[in-house]
Amino acid sequence: MPQFAVILVAAGRSSRFNDPNFKKPFASLNGKAVWLHSAETFLKRKDIKQMVIVVSPDDRPDFLGRFGPNIAVLGIDIVNGGAQRADSVCAGLSEVVGCEYVAIHDAARPCIDADLIDRTFNAAIESGAAIPAVPVHSTLKRSASGDTVDETVDRSGLFMAQTPQVFRYDLIKELYDSRGDFNPTDESSLVEAAGGKVTLVEGSPFNVKITTNGDLSFAGACLKAMPKPKFDVPSHPFKDDDGILFR
């Protein structure tokens, strides 16, 4: 069975989340911190050998104070992120040991489901690089000013990329190590820029990325509507309403 590592990216600034207490991956969602929803979904799989969460150095003391017991019980590695997403992913990749494939996932996407992971993992095993995406159905407008419409953009053939984005580890590690000053907003961009092929897998409309505080309500509704698979990883019996282990 191929072995996978998962990198959860949680080092962003959350500038649009507008919460004075929490960044979006650490906020409470249906009684559990946002990042823990996707972490637990991945960790119930037998092909996951390692999980790494990347956080901002400024957030690390508070993160460990709140989630240290969860990190220990679940066996997750924690590393410091960088100024850009690419720097954070690169730091996470450097922590991976002995895995053939790596899945890079936004910690602010809590509504990931087992079927989507299966399909993306299988496609990556077959082609070396795969991402979930959903087609754009809405009419697109371009506006330089943000006040008036400049033009209508043809939406045919356009997709919205999601995560997890999954790759052969040696492929994506080499591309990150040699990227120079290129700061991609997602990992697929690096493969594309190098002339590689990335397989598109059907994404999920529920696999939303939390950007604003208001997105929590929609994500909560999505989680309630999704099937609840049994969580096989040993957990701790004493947790508070954020899914944090009591200390």
PDB file of C-alpha atoms in Angstrom:
ATOM      1  CA  MET A   1       0.000   0.000   0.000  1.00  0.00           C
ATOM      2  CA  PRO A   2       1.459   3.407  -0.960  1.00  0.00           C
ATOM      3  CA  GLN A   3       2.216   5.596   2.049  1.00  0.00           C
ATOM      4  CA  PHE A   4       0.947   9.193   2.244  1.00  0.00           C
ATOM      5  CA  ALA A   5       1.903  12.198   4.305  1.00  0.00           C
ATOM      6  CA  VAL A   6      -0.593  15.005   4.890  1.00  0.00           C
ATOM      7  CA  ILE A   7       0.444  18.629   5.316  1.00  0.00           C
ATOM      8  CA  LEU A   8      -2.201  20.854   6.887  1.00  0.00           C
ATOM      9  CA  VAL A   9      -1.463  24.494   6.054  1.00  0.00           C
ATOM     10  CA  ALA A  10      -2.577  26.758   8.918  1.00  0.00           C
ATOM     11  CA  ALA A  11      -0.018  29.582   8.839  1.00  0.00           C
ATOM     12  CA  GLY A  12      -2.057  32.259   7.047  1.00  0.00           C
ATOM     13  CA  ARG A  13      -2.915  35.664   8.483  1.00  0.00           C
ATOM     14  CA  SER A  14      -6.728  35.174   8.396  1.00  0.00           C
ATOM     15  CA  SER A  15      -7.030  38.882   7.614  1.00  0.00           C
ATOM     16  CA  ARG A  16     -10.616  38.562   6.325  1.00  0.00           C
ATOM     17  CA  PHE A  17     -11.842  36.368   9.156  1.00  0.00           C
ATOM     18  CA  ASN A  18     -12.318  39.335  11.529  1.00  0.00           C
ATOM     19  CA  ASP A  19     -12.171  37.454  14.809  1.00  0.00           C
ATOM     20  CA  PRO A  20     -10.108  39.088  17.572  1.00  0.00           C
ATOM     21  CA  ASN A  21      -9.651  35.788  19.418  1.00  0.00           C
ATOM     22  CA  PHE A  22      -8.972  33.101  16.822  1.00  0.00           C
ATOM     23  CA  LYS A  23      -7.588  32.636  13.348  1.00  0.00           C
ATOM     24  CA  LYS A  24      -9.929  30.659  11.131  1.00  0.00           C
ATOM     25  CA  PRO A  25      -8.294  27.188  11.444  1.00  0.00           C
ATOM     26  CA  PHE A  26      -8.445  27.436  15.239  1.00  0.00           C
ATOM     27  CA  ALA A  27     -12.016  28.722  15.630  1.00  0.00           C
ATOM     28  CA  SER A  28     -14.722  26.428  16.952  1.00  0.00           C
ATOM     29  CA  LEU A  29     -16.976  24.699  14.426  1.00  0.00           C
ATOM     30  CA  ASN A  30     -19.768  22.395  15.618  1.00  0.00           C
ATOM     31  CA  GLY A  31     -17.982  21.845  18.913  1.00  0.00           C
ATOM     32  CA  LYS A  32     -14.514  21.217  17.505  1.00  0.00           C
ATOM     33  CA  ALA A  33     -11.661  23.371  16.215  1.00  0.00           C
ATOM     34  CA  VAL A  34     -11.814  23.819  12.415  1.00  0.00           C
ATOM     35  CA  TRP A  35      -8.459  22.136  11.733  1.00  0.00           C
ATOM     36  CA  LEU A  36      -9.355  19.058  13.793  1.00  0.00           C
ATOM     37  CA  HIS A  37     -12.262  18.164  11.491  1.00  0.00           C
ATOM     38  CA  SER A  38     -10.025  17.518   8.478  1.00  0.00           C
ATOM     39  CA  ALA A  39      -7.155  16.130  10.599  1.00  0.00           C
ATOM     40  CA  GLU A  40      -9.364  13.406  12.052  1.00  0.00           C
ATOM     41  CA  THR A  41     -10.854  12.555   8.652  1.00  0.00           C
ATOM     42  CA  PHE A  42      -7.395  11.959   7.205  1.00  0.00           C
ATOM     43  CA  LEU A  43      -6.013  10.116  10.228  1.00  0.00           C
ATOM     44  CA  LYS A  44      -8.681   7.415  10.130  1.00  0.00           C
ATOM     45  CA  ARG A  45      -7.057   6.139   6.912  1.00  0.00           C
ATOM     46  CA  LYS A  46      -4.586   3.261   7.035  1.00  0.00           C
ATOM     47  CA  ASP A  47      -2.432   4.731   4.227  1.00  0.00           C
ATOM     48  CA  ILE A  48      -1.607   7.909   6.177  1.00  0.00           C
ATOM     49  CA  LYS A  49       1.855   7.488   7.677  1.00  0.00           C
ATOM     50  CA  GLN A  50       2.502  11.059   8.803  1.00  0.00           C
ATOM     51  CA  MET A  51       0.635  14.306   9.381  1.00  0.00           C
ATOM     52  CA  VAL A  52       2.304  17.706   9.616  1.00  0.00           C
ATOM     53  CA  ILE A  53       0.559  20.941  10.587  1.00  0.00           C
ATOM     54  CA  VAL A  54       2.225  24.218   9.639  1.00  0.00           C
ATOM     55  CA  VAL A  55       1.478  27.239  11.828  1.00  0.00           C
ATOM     56  CA  SER A  56       2.821  30.766  12.058  1.00  0.00           C
ATOM     57  CA  PRO A  57       5.702  31.136  14.538  1.00  0.00           C
ATOM     58  CA  ASP A  58       3.656  33.882  16.233  1.00  0.00           C
ATOM     59  CA  ASP A  59       0.756  31.464  16.740  1.00  0.00           C
ATOM     60  CA  ARG A  60       2.808  28.495  17.897  1.00  0.00           C
ATOM     61  CA  PRO A  61       2.834  29.180  21.675  1.00  0.00           C
ATOM     62  CA  ASP A  62      -0.940  29.684  21.785  1.00  0.00           C
ATOM     63  CA  PHE A  63      -1.533  26.750  19.428  1.00  0.00           C
ATOM     64  CA  LEU A  64       0.501  24.412  21.620  1.00  0.00           C
ATOM     65  CA  GLY A  65      -1.199  25.753  24.719  1.00  0.00           C
ATOM     66  CA  ARG A  66      -4.640  25.002  23.309  1.00  0.00           C
ATOM     67  CA  PHE A  67      -3.979  21.907  21.237  1.00  0.00           C
ATOM     68  CA  GLY A  68      -0.794  20.341  22.631  1.00  0.00           C
ATOM     69  CA  PRO A  69      -2.630  17.299  24.019  1.00  0.00           C
ATOM     70  CA  ASN A  70      -4.434  16.756  20.682  1.00  0.00           C
ATOM     71  CA  ILE A  71      -1.113  16.960  18.834  1.00  0.00           C
ATOM     72  CA  ALA A  72       0.418  14.389  21.186  1.00  0.00           C
ATOM     73  CA  VAL A  73      -2.516  11.943  21.150  1.00  0.00           C
ATOM     74  CA  LEU A  74      -2.926  12.084  17.365  1.00  0.00           C
ATOM     75  CA  GLY A  75       0.829  11.933  16.662  1.00  0.00           C
ATOM     76  CA  ILE A  76       0.966  15.092  14.542  1.00  0.00           C
ATOM     77  CA  ASP A  77       4.199  16.950  13.770  1.00  0.00           C
ATOM     78  CA  ILE A  78       4.127  20.749  14.044  1.00  0.00           C
ATOM     79  CA  VAL A  79       6.435  23.090  12.105  1.00  0.00           C
ATOM     80  CA  ASN A  80       6.770  26.843  11.703  1.00  0.00           C
ATOM     81  CA  GLY A  81       5.420  28.411   8.530  1.00  0.00           C
ATOM     82  CA  GLY A  82       6.812  31.297   6.511  1.00  0.00           C
ATOM     83  CA  ALA A  83       5.760  34.638   5.085  1.00  0.00           C
ATOM     84  CA  GLN A  84       4.074  33.123   1.997  1.00  0.00           C
ATOM     85  CA  ARG A  85       2.021  29.967   1.516  1.00  0.00           C
ATOM     86  CA  ALA A  86       4.823  28.502  -0.594  1.00  0.00           C
ATOM     87  CA  ASP A  87       7.286  29.000   2.274  1.00  0.00           C
ATOM     88  CA  SER A  88       4.923  27.229   4.653  1.00  0.00           C
ATOM     89  CA  VAL A  89       4.373  24.281   2.325  1.00  0.00           C
ATOM     90  CA  CYS A  90       8.119  24.019   1.756  1.00  0.00           C
ATOM     91  CA  ALA A  91       8.665  23.857   5.534  1.00  0.00           C
ATOM     92  CA  GLY A  92       6.063  21.104   5.781  1.00  0.00           C
ATOM     93  CA  LEU A  93       7.626  19.113   2.947  1.00  0.00           C
ATOM     94  CA  SER A  94      11.002  19.222   4.699  1.00  0.00           C
ATOM     95  CA  GLU A  95       9.437  17.452   7.678  1.00  0.00           C
ATOM     96  CA  VAL A  96       8.073  14.514   5.650  1.00  0.00           C
ATOM     97  CA  VAL A  97       9.958  11.233   6.075  1.00  0.00           C
ATOM     98  CA  GLY A  98       9.577   7.997   4.129  1.00  0.00           C
ATOM     99  CA  CYS A  99       6.342   8.696   2.231  1.00  0.00           C
ATOM    100  CA  GLU A 100       5.823   8.148  -1.486  1.00  0.00           C
ATOM    101  CA  TYR A 101       3.022  10.694  -1.784  1.00  0.00           C
ATOM    102  CA  VAL A 102       2.038  13.887  -0.028  1.00  0.00           C
ATOM    103  CA  ALA A 103      -1.389  15.515   0.275  1.00  0.00           C
ATOM    104  CA  ILE A 104      -1.387  19.274   0.923  1.00  0.00           C
ATOM    105  CA  HIS A 105      -4.628  20.500   2.463  1.00  0.00           C
ATOM    106  CA  ASP A 106      -5.947  23.848   3.672  1.00  0.00           C
ATOM    107  CA  ALA A 107      -6.562  23.557   7.407  1.00  0.00           C
ATOM    108  CA  ALA A 108      -9.504  25.918   6.842  1.00  0.00           C
ATOM    109  CA  ARG A 109     -11.312  23.289   4.713  1.00  0.00           C
ATOM    110  CA  PRO A 110     -13.008  21.186   7.398  1.00  0.00           C
ATOM    111  CA  CYS A 111     -15.674  19.512   5.230  1.00  0.00           C
ATOM    112  CA  ILE A 112     -13.464  16.999   3.443  1.00  0.00           C
ATOM    113  CA  ASP A 113     -15.010  13.556   2.974  1.00  0.00           C
ATOM    114  CA  ALA A 114     -13.548  10.080   2.595  1.00  0.00           C
ATOM    115  CA  ASP A 115     -14.801   9.564  -0.963  1.00  0.00           C
ATOM    116  CA  LEU A 116     -13.121  12.718  -2.274  1.00  0.00           C
ATOM    117  CA  ILE A 117      -9.868  11.722  -0.551  1.00  0.00           C
ATOM    118  CA  ASP A 118     -10.082   8.235  -2.087  1.00  0.00           C
ATOM    119  CA  ARG A 119     -10.578   9.577  -5.597  1.00  0.00           C
ATOM    120  CA  THR A 120      -7.816  12.163  -5.337  1.00  0.00           C
ATOM    121  CA  PHE A 121      -5.339   9.722  -3.793  1.00  0.00           C
ATOM    122  CA  ASN A 122      -6.072   7.087  -6.456  1.00  0.00           C
ATOM    123  CA  ALA A 123      -5.656   9.618  -9.265  1.00  0.00           C
ATOM    124  CA  ALA A 124      -2.320  10.777  -7.825  1.00  0.00           C
ATOM    125  CA  ILE A 125      -1.067   7.197  -7.619  1.00  0.00           C
ATOM    126  CA  GLU A 126      -1.944   6.751 -11.283  1.00  0.00           C
ATOM    127  CA  SER A 127      -0.622  10.044 -12.663  1.00  0.00           C
ATOM    128  CA  GLY A 128       1.698  11.503  -9.999  1.00  0.00           C
ATOM    129  CA  ALA A 129      -0.322  14.709  -9.497  1.00  0.00           C
ATOM    130  CA  ALA A 130      -4.035  15.235  -8.850  1.00  0.00           C
ATOM    131  CA  ILE A 131      -6.323  17.916  -7.450  1.00  0.00           C
ATOM    132  CA  PRO A 132     -10.063  18.138  -6.795  1.00  0.00           C
ATOM    133  CA  ALA A 133     -11.894  20.943  -8.576  1.00  0.00           C
ATOM    134  CA  VAL A 134     -15.428  22.017  -9.366  1.00  0.00           C
ATOM    135  CA  PRO A 135     -16.557  23.676 -12.610  1.00  0.00           C
ATOM    136  CA  VAL A 136     -17.514  27.341 -12.553  1.00  0.00           C
ATOM    137  CA  HIS A 137     -21.256  27.679 -13.136  1.00  0.00           C
ATOM    138  CA  SER A 138     -21.817  31.358 -12.339  1.00  0.00           C
ATOM    139  CA  THR A 139     -21.348  34.134 -14.863  1.00  0.00           C
ATOM    140  CA  LEU A 140     -17.960  35.790 -14.342  1.00  0.00           C
ATOM    141  CA  LYS A 141     -17.321  39.520 -14.528  1.00  0.00           C
ATOM    142  CA  ARG A 142     -13.976  41.346 -14.622  1.00  0.00           C
ATOM    143  CA  SER A 143     -13.677  44.791 -13.012  1.00  0.00           C
ATOM    144  CA  ALA A 144     -10.425  46.665 -12.487  1.00  0.00           C
ATOM    145  CA  SER A 145     -12.047  49.221 -10.192  1.00  0.00           C
ATOM    146  CA  GLY A 146     -14.444  46.954  -8.355  1.00  0.00           C
ATOM    147  CA  ASP A 147     -17.203  49.481  -9.048  1.00  0.00           C
ATOM    148  CA  THR A 148     -18.201  48.838 -12.654  1.00  0.00           C
ATOM    149  CA  VAL A 149     -18.039  45.852 -14.991  1.00  0.00           C
ATOM    150  CA  ASP A 150     -15.255  45.895 -17.591  1.00  0.00           C
ATOM    151  CA  GLU A 151     -16.194  42.647 -19.311  1.00  0.00           C
ATOM    152  CA  THR A 152     -17.882  39.275 -18.974  1.00  0.00           C
ATOM    153  CA  VAL A 153     -15.404  36.409 -18.816  1.00  0.00           C
ATOM    154  CA  ASP A 154     -16.043  33.152 -20.667  1.00  0.00           C
ATOM    155  CA  ARG A 155     -16.533  30.516 -17.968  1.00  0.00           C
ATOM    156  CA  SER A 156     -16.265  27.487 -20.258  1.00  0.00           C
ATOM    157  CA  GLY A 157     -13.437  25.218 -19.199  1.00  0.00           C
ATOM    158  CA  LEU A 158     -12.915  27.071 -15.907  1.00  0.00           C
ATOM    159  CA  PHE A 159     -12.657  25.206 -12.600  1.00  0.00           C
ATOM    160  CA  MET A 160     -12.246  26.231  -8.973  1.00  0.00           C
ATOM    161  CA  ALA A 161      -9.377  24.313  -7.396  1.00  0.00           C
ATOM    162  CA  GLN A 162      -9.782  22.699  -4.001  1.00  0.00           C
ATOM    163  CA  THR A 163      -7.560  20.719  -1.665  1.00  0.00           C
ATOM    164  CA  PRO A 164      -6.183  18.173  -0.877  1.00  0.00           C
ATOM    165  CA  GLN A 165      -3.734  18.509  -3.732  1.00  0.00           C
ATOM    166  CA  VAL A 166      -1.816  15.266  -3.951  1.00  0.00           C
ATOM    167  CA  PHE A 167       1.560  14.525  -5.552  1.00  0.00           C
ATOM    168  CA  ARG A 168       4.453  12.133  -5.674  1.00  0.00           C
ATOM    169  CA  TYR A 169       6.635  13.415  -2.872  1.00  0.00           C
ATOM    170  CA  ASP A 170       9.851  13.485  -4.896  1.00  0.00           C
ATOM    171  CA  LEU A 171       8.143  15.488  -7.667  1.00  0.00           C
ATOM    172  CA  ILE A 172       6.651  18.252  -5.529  1.00  0.00           C
ATOM    173  CA  LYS A 173       9.674  18.465  -3.208  1.00  0.00           C
ATOM    174  CA  GLU A 174      12.025  19.025  -6.146  1.00  0.00           C
ATOM    175  CA  LEU A 175       9.734  21.688  -7.623  1.00  0.00           C
ATOM    176  CA  TYR A 176       9.524  23.577  -4.334  1.00  0.00           C
ATOM    177  CA  ASP A 177      13.256  23.390  -3.767  1.00  0.00           C
ATOM    178  CA  SER A 178      13.932  24.881  -7.215  1.00  0.00           C
ATOM    179  CA  ARG A 179      11.077  27.407  -7.397  1.00  0.00           C
ATOM    180  CA  GLY A 180      13.274  30.501  -6.939  1.00  0.00           C
ATOM    181  CA  ASP A 181      11.136  33.602  -6.342  1.00  0.00           C
ATOM    182  CA  PHE A 182       7.950  31.990  -7.708  1.00  0.00           C
ATOM    183  CA  ASN A 183       5.265  32.057  -4.985  1.00  0.00           C
ATOM    184  CA  PRO A 184       2.375  29.892  -6.209  1.00  0.00           C
ATOM    185  CA  THR A 185      -1.015  30.186  -4.555  1.00  0.00           C
ATOM    186  CA  ASP A 186      -1.441  26.438  -4.870  1.00  0.00           C
ATOM    187  CA  GLU A 187       0.810  23.447  -5.474  1.00  0.00           C
ATOM    188  CA  SER A 188      -0.651  22.526  -8.839  1.00  0.00           C
ATOM    189  CA  SER A 189       0.714  25.810 -10.242  1.00  0.00           C
ATOM    190  CA  LEU A 190       4.271  24.580  -9.749  1.00  0.00           C
ATOM    191  CA  VAL A 191       3.644  21.368 -11.661  1.00  0.00           C
ATOM    192  CA  GLU A 192       1.888  23.284 -14.441  1.00  0.00           C
ATOM    193  CA  ALA A 193       4.742  25.820 -14.702  1.00  0.00           C
ATOM    194  CA  ALA A 194       7.220  22.962 -15.059  1.00  0.00           C
ATOM    195  CA  GLY A 195       5.206  21.499 -17.945  1.00  0.00           C
ATOM    196  CA  GLY A 196       3.748  18.636 -15.916  1.00  0.00           C
ATOM    197  CA  LYS A 197       0.220  17.271 -16.130  1.00  0.00           C
ATOM    198  CA  VAL A 198      -2.179  17.525 -13.208  1.00  0.00           C
ATOM    199  CA  THR A 199      -5.224  15.243 -13.129  1.00  0.00           C
ATOM    200  CA  LEU A 200      -8.544  16.899 -12.313  1.00  0.00           C
ATOM    201  CA  VAL A 201     -10.775  14.993  -9.914  1.00  0.00           C
ATOM    202  CA  GLU A 202     -14.408  15.892  -9.307  1.00  0.00           C
ATOM    203  CA  GLY A 203     -14.481  18.071  -6.208  1.00  0.00           C
ATOM    204  CA  SER A 204     -17.294  18.635  -3.758  1.00  0.00           C
ATOM    205  CA  PRO A 205     -19.516  21.698  -3.321  1.00  0.00           C
ATOM    206  CA  PHE A 206     -19.312  21.043   0.429  1.00  0.00           C
ATOM    207  CA  ASN A 207     -15.499  21.240   0.457  1.00  0.00           C
ATOM    208  CA  VAL A 208     -15.576  24.953   1.234  1.00  0.00           C
ATOM    209  CA  LYS A 209     -12.665  27.028   2.440  1.00  0.00           C
ATOM    210  CA  ILE A 210     -13.505  29.194   5.426  1.00  0.00           C
ATOM    211  CA  THR A 211     -12.479  32.762   4.628  1.00  0.00           C
ATOM    212  CA  THR A 212     -14.827  34.986   6.617  1.00  0.00           C
ATOM    213  CA  ASN A 213     -16.480  34.457   9.975  1.00  0.00           C
ATOM    214  CA  GLY A 214     -19.794  34.026   8.194  1.00  0.00           C
ATOM    215  CA  ASP A 215     -18.470  30.948   6.389  1.00  0.00           C
ATOM    216  CA  LEU A 216     -18.528  29.044   9.690  1.00  0.00           C
ATOM    217  CA  SER A 217     -22.310  28.773   9.596  1.00  0.00           C
ATOM    218  CA  PHE A 218     -22.332  27.308   6.083  1.00  0.00           C
ATOM    219  CA  ALA A 219     -19.494  24.901   6.940  1.00  0.00           C
ATOM    220  CA  GLY A 220     -21.390  23.834  10.033  1.00  0.00           C
ATOM    221  CA  ALA A 221     -24.472  23.053   7.954  1.00  0.00           C
ATOM    222  CA  CYS A 222     -22.331  21.071   5.505  1.00  0.00           C
ATOM    223  CA  LEU A 223     -20.808  19.006   8.307  1.00  0.00           C
ATOM    224  CA  LYS A 224     -24.229  18.170   9.713  1.00  0.00           C
ATOM    225  CA  ALA A 225     -25.393  17.016   6.274  1.00  0.00           C
ATOM    226  CA  MET A 226     -22.375  14.796   5.633  1.00  0.00           C
ATOM    227  CA  PRO A 227     -22.188  11.105   6.647  1.00  0.00           C
ATOM    228  CA  LYS A 228     -20.419  10.565   9.966  1.00  0.00           C
ATOM    229  CA  PRO A 229     -17.772   7.856   9.505  1.00  0.00           C
ATOM    230  CA  LYS A 230     -16.481   6.161  12.634  1.00  0.00           C
ATOM    231  CA  PHE A 231     -13.212   7.683  13.826  1.00  0.00           C
ATOM    232  CA  ASP A 232     -10.761   4.800  14.355  1.00  0.00           C
ATOM    233  CA  VAL A 233      -7.815   6.760  15.783  1.00  0.00           C
ATOM    234  CA  PRO A 234      -7.687   6.560  19.598  1.00  0.00           C
ATOM    235  CA  SER A 235      -8.983   9.768  21.131  1.00  0.00           C
ATOM    236  CA  HIS A 236      -9.073  11.186  24.625  1.00  0.00           C
ATOM    237  CA  PRO A 237     -12.277  10.890  26.706  1.00  0.00           C
ATOM    238  CA  PHE A 238     -11.889  14.354  28.254  1.00  0.00           C
ATOM    239  CA  LYS A 239     -12.444  17.174  25.781  1.00  0.00           C
ATOM    240  CA  ASP A 240     -13.964  20.605  26.014  1.00  0.00           C
ATOM    241  CA  ASP A 241     -16.481  22.063  23.552  1.00  0.00           C
ATOM    242  CA  ASP A 242     -13.727  23.055  21.099  1.00  0.00           C
ATOM    243  CA  GLY A 243     -12.439  19.485  20.867  1.00  0.00           C
ATOM    244  CA  ILE A 244      -9.467  20.509  23.026  1.00  0.00           C
ATOM    245  CA  LEU A 245      -8.196  18.006  25.526  1.00  0.00           C
ATOM    246  CA  PHE A 246      -8.414  19.193  29.094  1.00  0.00           C
ATOM    247  CA  ARG A 247      -5.032  19.680  30.686  1.00  0.00           C
TER     248      ARG A 247
END
